Coordinates of N, CA and C in Angstrom, one line a residue:
I1 N -47.0 12.3 -14.8 CA -46.7 12.5 -13.4 C -45.6 13.5 -13.3
E2 N -45.8 14.6 -12.6 CA -44.8 15.6 -12.5 C -43.8 15.4 -11.3
D3 N -44.4 15.4 -10.1 CA -43.6 15.2 -8.9 C -44.1 14.1 -8.1
I4 N -43.1 13.2 -7.7 CA -43.5 12.1 -6.8 C -43.0 12.4 -5.4
T5 N -43.9 12.3 -4.5 CA -43.6 12.5 -3.1 C -44.2 11.4 -2.3
S6 N -43.5 11.0 -1.2 CA -44.0 10.0 -0.3 C -43.3 10.0 1.0
D7 N -44.0 9.5 2.0 CA -43.3 9.3 3.3 C -42.8 7.9 3.5
A8 N -42.8 7.1 2.4 CA -42.3 5.7 2.5 C -40.8 5.7 2.8
E9 N -40.4 4.7 3.5 CA -39.0 4.5 3.9 C -38.3 3.6 2.9
F10 N -39.1 2.8 2.2 CA -38.5 1.8 1.2 C -39.6 1.4 0.3
V11 N -39.1 0.7 -0.8 CA -40.1 0.1 -1.7 C -39.9 -1.4 -1.5
L12 N -41.0 -2.1 -1.4 CA -41.0 -3.6 -1.3 C -41.5 -4.1 -2.7
L13 N -40.6 -4.7 -3.4 CA -40.9 -5.3 -4.7 C -41.1 -6.8 -4.5
V14 N -42.3 -7.2 -4.9 CA -42.8 -8.6 -4.7 C -43.0 -9.3 -6.0
E15 N -42.4 -10.5 -6.1 CA -42.6 -11.3 -7.4 C -44.0 -11.8 -7.6
K16 N -44.6 -12.4 -6.6 CA -45.9 -13.0 -6.7 C -47.1 -12.2 -6.4
E17 N -48.1 -12.2 -7.2 CA -49.3 -11.4 -7.0 C -50.0 -11.9 -5.7
A18 N -50.0 -13.2 -5.4 CA -50.6 -13.7 -4.2 C -49.9 -13.1 -2.9
A19 N -48.6 -13.0 -2.9 CA -47.9 -12.4 -1.8 C -48.2 -10.9 -1.7
Y20 N -48.3 -10.2 -2.8 CA -48.7 -8.8 -2.9 C -50.1 -8.6 -2.3
I21 N -51.0 -9.4 -2.7 CA -52.4 -9.3 -2.2 C -52.4 -9.5 -0.7
R22 N -51.7 -10.5 -0.2 CA -51.7 -10.8 1.2 C -51.1 -9.6 2.0
L23 N -50.0 -9.0 1.5 CA -49.4 -7.8 2.1 C -50.4 -6.7 2.2
A24 N -51.2 -6.5 1.1 CA -52.2 -5.5 1.0 C -53.3 -5.7 2.0
E25 N -53.8 -7.0 2.0 CA -54.9 -7.3 3.0 C -54.4 -7.1 4.4
D26 N -53.2 -7.4 4.7 CA -52.7 -7.2 6.1 C -52.3 -5.7 6.4
R27 N -52.4 -4.9 5.4 CA -52.0 -3.5 5.5 C -50.6 -3.3 6.0
F28 N -49.7 -4.1 5.4 CA -48.3 -4.1 5.7 C -47.7 -2.7 5.7
Y29 N -48.2 -1.9 4.7 CA -47.6 -0.6 4.5 C -48.0 0.4 5.6
H30 N -49.0 0.0 6.5 CA -49.3 0.9 7.6 C -48.3 0.6 8.8
R31 N -47.9 -0.6 8.9 CA -47.0 -1.0 9.9 C -45.5 -0.6 9.6
Y32 N -45.2 -0.7 8.3 CA -43.9 -0.3 7.8 C -44.1 0.6 6.6
P33 N -43.8 1.9 6.8 CA -44.1 2.9 5.8 C -43.3 2.6 4.5
C34 N -44.0 2.0 3.5 CA -43.4 1.6 2.3 C -44.4 1.6 1.1
I35 N -43.8 1.4 -0.1 CA -44.6 1.3 -1.3 C -44.4 -0.2 -1.7
V36 N -45.5 -0.9 -1.9 CA -45.5 -2.3 -2.3 C -45.8 -2.4 -3.8
I37 N -45.0 -3.0 -4.5 CA -45.1 -3.1 -6.0 C -45.0 -4.6 -6.4
T38 N -45.8 -5.0 -7.4 CA -45.6 -6.2 -8.1 C -45.9 -6.1 -9.6
A39 N -45.2 -6.9 -10.4 CA -45.5 -7.0 -11.8 C -46.2 -8.4 -12.1
K40 N -46.6 -9.1 -11.0 CA -47.2 -10.4 -11.1 C -46.3 -11.4 -11.8
G41 N -45.1 -11.4 -11.5 CA -44.2 -12.4 -12.1 C -43.1 -11.7 -12.9
Q42 N -43.0 -12.0 -14.2 CA -42.0 -11.4 -15.1 C -42.2 -9.9 -15.2
P43 N -41.1 -9.2 -15.0 CA -41.2 -7.7 -14.9 C -41.6 -7.1 -16.3
D44 N -42.6 -6.3 -16.3 CA -43.1 -5.7 -17.6 C -42.4 -4.3 -17.6
I45 N -42.4 -3.7 -18.8 CA -41.8 -2.4 -19.0 C -42.3 -1.3 -18.1
S46 N -43.6 -1.2 -18.0 CA -44.2 -0.1 -17.2 C -43.8 -0.2 -15.7
T47 N -43.8 -1.4 -15.2 CA -43.4 -1.6 -13.8 C -41.9 -1.3 -13.6
R48 N -41.1 -1.7 -14.5 CA -39.7 -1.4 -14.4 C -39.4 0.1 -14.5
M49 N -40.1 0.7 -15.4 CA -39.9 2.2 -15.6 C -40.4 2.9 -14.3
F50 N -41.6 2.5 -13.8 CA -42.1 3.2 -12.6 C -41.2 3.0 -11.4
L51 N -40.7 1.8 -11.2 CA -39.8 1.5 -10.1 C -38.5 2.4 -10.2
S52 N -38.0 2.4 -11.4 CA -36.8 3.2 -11.7 C -37.0 4.7 -11.3
R53 N -38.2 5.2 -11.8 CA -38.5 6.6 -11.5 C -38.8 6.9 -10.0
L54 N -39.5 5.9 -9.4 CA -39.7 6.1 -7.9 C -38.4 6.2 -7.1
T55 N -37.5 5.3 -7.4 CA -36.2 5.3 -6.6 C -35.4 6.5 -7.0
S56 N -35.4 6.9 -8.2 CA -34.7 8.1 -8.6 C -35.2 9.3 -7.9
E57 N -36.5 9.5 -7.8 CA -37.1 10.7 -7.2 C -37.1 10.7 -5.7
L58 N -37.4 9.5 -5.1 CA -37.6 9.4 -3.7 C -36.3 9.1 -2.9
Q59 N -35.3 8.5 -3.7 CA -34.0 8.2 -3.0 C -34.2 7.3 -1.8
I60 N -35.0 6.2 -2.0 CA -35.3 5.2 -0.9 C -34.8 3.9 -1.5
P61 N -34.5 3.0 -0.6 CA -34.0 1.6 -1.0 C -35.2 0.8 -1.5
V62 N -34.8 -0.2 -2.3 CA -35.7 -1.2 -2.8 C -35.3 -2.6 -2.3
L63 N -36.3 -3.2 -1.6 CA -36.1 -4.6 -1.1 C -36.9 -5.5 -2.0
C64 N -36.4 -6.7 -2.3 CA -37.1 -7.6 -3.2 C -37.4 -8.9 -2.6
L65 N -38.6 -9.4 -2.8 CA -39.0 -10.7 -2.4 C -39.3 -11.5 -3.6
V66 N -38.5 -12.6 -3.9 CA -38.7 -13.4 -5.0 C -38.6 -14.9 -4.5
D67 N -39.1 -15.8 -5.4 CA -39.0 -17.2 -5.1 C -37.5 -17.7 -4.9
A68 N -37.3 -18.7 -4.1 CA -36.0 -19.3 -3.9 C -35.6 -20.3 -5.0
D69 N -35.7 -19.8 -6.3 CA -35.4 -20.7 -7.4 C -34.7 -19.8 -8.5
P70 N -34.1 -20.4 -9.5 CA -33.4 -19.7 -10.5 C -34.3 -18.6 -11.2
Y71 N -35.6 -18.8 -11.3 CA -36.4 -17.9 -12.0 C -36.6 -16.6 -11.1
G72 N -36.7 -16.8 -9.8 CA -36.8 -15.6 -8.9 C -35.6 -14.7 -9.0
L73 N -34.4 -15.4 -9.1 CA -33.2 -14.6 -9.3 C -33.1 -14.0 -10.6
K74 N -33.6 -14.7 -11.6 CA -33.6 -14.1 -13.0 C -34.6 -12.9 -13.1
I75 N -35.7 -12.9 -12.4 CA -36.6 -11.8 -12.3 C -35.9 -10.6 -11.7
L76 N -35.3 -10.9 -10.5 CA -34.5 -9.8 -9.8 C -33.5 -9.2 -10.8
S77 N -32.8 -10.0 -11.6 CA -31.8 -9.5 -12.5 C -32.4 -8.6 -13.5
V78 N -33.6 -8.9 -14.0 CA -34.2 -8.0 -15.0 C -34.5 -6.6 -14.4
Y79 N -35.0 -6.6 -13.2 CA -35.2 -5.3 -12.5 C -33.9 -4.5 -12.3
M80 N -32.8 -5.3 -12.0 CA -31.5 -4.6 -11.7 C -30.8 -4.2 -12.9
S81 N -30.7 -5.1 -13.9 CA -29.8 -4.8 -15.0 C -30.5 -4.8 -16.4
G82 N -31.8 -5.1 -16.4 CA -32.5 -5.0 -17.7 C -32.5 -6.4 -18.3
S83 N -33.3 -6.5 -19.4 CA -33.4 -7.7 -20.2 C -32.5 -7.6 -21.4
K84 N -32.1 -8.7 -21.8 CA -31.2 -8.8 -23.0 C -31.9 -8.2 -24.2
N85 N -33.2 -8.5 -24.3 CA -33.9 -8.0 -25.5 C -34.0 -6.5 -25.6
M86 N -34.0 -5.8 -24.4 CA -34.1 -4.4 -24.4 C -32.9 -3.6 -23.8
S87 N -31.8 -4.2 -24.1 CA -30.5 -3.6 -23.5 C -30.3 -2.2 -24.0
Y88 N -30.9 -1.8 -25.1 CA -30.7 -0.5 -25.7 C -31.4 0.6 -24.8
D89 N -32.3 0.2 -24.0 CA -33.0 1.2 -23.2 C -32.9 0.9 -21.7
S90 N -31.8 0.4 -21.3 CA -31.7 0.0 -19.9 C -31.6 1.1 -18.9
A91 N -31.2 2.3 -19.3 CA -31.1 3.4 -18.3 C -32.4 3.8 -17.6
S92 N -33.5 3.8 -18.4 CA -34.8 4.2 -17.8 C -35.6 3.0 -17.2
L93 N -35.0 1.8 -17.5 CA -35.8 0.6 -17.1 C -35.1 -0.3 -16.0
T94 N -34.0 0.2 -15.4 CA -33.3 -0.5 -14.4 C -33.2 0.2 -13.1
T95 N -33.1 -0.6 -12.1 CA -32.9 -0.2 -10.7 C -31.7 -1.0 -10.1
P96 N -30.5 -0.6 -10.3 CA -29.4 -1.4 -10.0 C -29.1 -1.7 -8.5
D97 N -29.6 -0.9 -7.6 CA -29.3 -1.1 -6.2 C -30.4 -1.9 -5.4
I98 N -31.1 -2.8 -6.0 CA -32.1 -3.5 -5.3 C -31.4 -4.5 -4.4
K99 N -32.0 -4.7 -3.2 CA -31.5 -5.6 -2.2 C -32.4 -6.9 -2.2
W100 N -31.7 -8.0 -2.4 CA -32.5 -9.3 -2.4 C -32.8 -9.7 -0.9
L101 N -34.0 -9.4 -0.5 CA -34.4 -9.7 0.8 C -34.6 -11.2 1.1
G102 N -35.2 -11.8 0.1 CA -35.5 -13.3 0.2 C -36.5 -13.6 -0.8
L103 N -37.0 -14.7 -0.8 CA -36.6 -15.8 0.0 C -35.4 -16.5 -0.7
R104 N -34.4 -16.8 0.1 CA -33.1 -17.4 -0.4 C -33.2 -18.9 -0.1
P105 N -32.5 -19.6 -1.0 CA -32.4 -21.1 -0.7 C -31.9 -21.4 0.6
S106 N -30.9 -20.7 1.1 CA -30.4 -21.0 2.5 C -31.4 -20.7 3.6
D107 N -32.4 -19.9 3.3 CA -33.5 -19.7 4.3 C -34.3 -20.9 4.5
L108 N -34.4 -21.8 3.6 CA -35.3 -23.0 3.7 C -34.9 -23.8 4.9
D109 N -33.6 -24.1 5.1 CA -33.2 -24.9 6.2 C -33.0 -24.0 7.4
K110 N -32.5 -22.8 7.2 CA -32.2 -21.8 8.3 C -33.5 -21.6 9.2
Y111 N -34.6 -21.5 8.5 CA -35.9 -21.3 9.2 C -36.8 -22.5 9.3
D112 N -36.2 -23.7 9.0 CA -36.8 -25.0 9.1 C -38.2 -25.1 8.4
L113 N -38.2 -24.6 7.1 CA -39.4 -24.7 6.4 C -39.8 -26.1 6.1
P114 N -41.0 -26.5 6.3 CA -41.4 -27.9 6.1 C -41.2 -28.4 4.6
E115 N -41.0 -29.7 4.5 CA -40.8 -30.3 3.2 C -42.0 -30.0 2.2
Q116 N -43.2 -30.0 2.8 CA -44.4 -29.8 1.9 C -44.4 -28.4 1.3
C117 N -43.6 -27.5 1.8 CA -43.5 -26.2 1.3 C -42.4 -26.0 0.2
R118 N -41.7 -27.1 -0.1 CA -40.6 -27.0 -1.0 C -41.0 -27.9 -2.3
L119 N -40.4 -27.4 -3.4 CA -40.6 -28.1 -4.6 C -39.2 -28.6 -5.1
D120 N -39.2 -29.8 -5.6 CA -37.9 -30.3 -6.3 C -37.7 -29.5 -7.5
M121 N -36.4 -29.2 -7.8 CA -36.1 -28.5 -9.1 C -36.2 -29.5 -10.2
T122 N -36.7 -29.0 -11.3 CA -36.8 -29.8 -12.6 C -35.4 -29.7 -13.3
E123 N -35.3 -30.5 -14.4 CA -34.1 -30.4 -15.2 C -34.0 -29.0 -15.8
N124 N -35.1 -28.4 -16.2 CA -35.1 -27.0 -16.7 C -34.6 -26.0 -15.7
D125 N -35.1 -26.2 -14.4 CA -34.7 -25.3 -13.3 C -33.2 -25.4 -13.1
I126 N -32.6 -26.6 -13.1 CA -31.2 -26.8 -12.9 C -30.4 -26.2 -14.1
K127 N -30.9 -26.3 -15.3 CA -30.3 -25.8 -16.5 C -30.2 -24.2 -16.4
T128 N -31.4 -23.6 -16.0 CA -31.5 -22.2 -15.8 C -30.5 -21.7 -14.7
G129 N -30.4 -22.4 -13.6 CA -29.5 -22.1 -12.6 C -28.1 -22.1 -13.0
K130 N -27.7 -23.1 -13.8 CA -26.3 -23.2 -14.3 C -26.0 -22.1 -15.3
E131 N -27.0 -21.7 -16.1 CA -26.8 -20.6 -17.0 C -26.6 -19.3 -16.2
L132 N -27.4 -19.1 -15.1 CA -27.3 -17.9 -14.3 C -25.9 -17.8 -13.7
L133 N -25.3 -18.9 -13.3 CA -24.0 -18.9 -12.7 C -22.9 -18.2 -13.6
K134 N -23.2 -18.2 -14.9 CA -22.3 -17.6 -15.9 C -22.5 -16.1 -16.1
E135 N -23.6 -15.6 -15.6 CA -23.9 -14.2 -15.8 C -23.1 -13.3 -14.9
D136 N -22.7 -12.1 -15.5 CA -21.9 -11.1 -14.7 C -22.5 -10.7 -13.4
F137 N -23.8 -10.4 -13.4 CA -24.5 -9.9 -12.2 C -24.4 -10.9 -11.1
I138 N -24.3 -12.2 -11.4 CA -24.1 -13.2 -10.3 C -22.7 -13.3 -9.9
A139 N -21.8 -13.2 -10.9 CA -20.3 -13.3 -10.5 C -19.9 -12.1 -9.6
K140 N -20.6 -11.0 -9.8 CA -20.3 -9.8 -8.9 C -20.9 -9.9 -7.5
N141 N -21.7 -10.9 -7.3 CA -22.3 -11.1 -6.0 C -22.0 -12.5 -5.5
P142 N -20.9 -12.7 -4.8 CA -20.5 -14.0 -4.3 C -21.6 -14.7 -3.5
E143 N -22.4 -14.0 -2.7 CA -23.5 -14.5 -1.9 C -24.5 -15.2 -2.8
W144 N -24.8 -14.5 -3.9 CA -25.8 -15.0 -4.9 C -25.3 -16.3 -5.5
T145 N -24.0 -16.4 -5.8 CA -23.4 -17.6 -6.3 C -23.6 -18.8 -5.4
K146 N -23.4 -18.5 -4.1 CA -23.6 -19.5 -3.1 C -25.0 -20.0 -3.0
E147 N -25.9 -19.0 -3.1 CA -27.4 -19.4 -3.1 C -27.8 -20.2 -4.3
L148 N -27.3 -19.9 -5.4 CA -27.6 -20.7 -6.6 C -27.0 -22.1 -6.5
E149 N -25.8 -22.2 -5.9 CA -25.2 -23.5 -5.8 C -26.0 -24.4 -4.8
I150 N -26.6 -23.7 -3.8 CA -27.5 -24.5 -2.8 C -28.7 -25.0 -3.5
M151 N -29.2 -24.3 -4.5 CA -30.4 -24.7 -5.2 C -30.2 -26.1 -5.8

């Protein structure tokens, strides 16, 4: 790919394939000029590299929709700062200025989401959340710390 051009105003990065499909079916990109991307969960190298290249060439913001759990935030962190396993190649695989659009744990009560739409956190979820609280990218974002503590 030589030159990337687009009239998109932002990139919408979506964690879940089901949400991505729904946005595509609803032609969300017609109503809001954007590029919708998903890696169907855990970020793969090609999606991370493509997102990094898109934002570098188009100079448009990236908004991210992830689950309101520690794994959603962990996925967001891989896009932003890379994975520990591939730290040697983070320059071409990261997009540090992603904005966490949601869903945030504070949104659950704020928008009165019904209990049947919520899942209790498992011991493993709680452990992952506590580990994330120790990460630098969380410490740099006080709002994210609050969201993790709500979980």
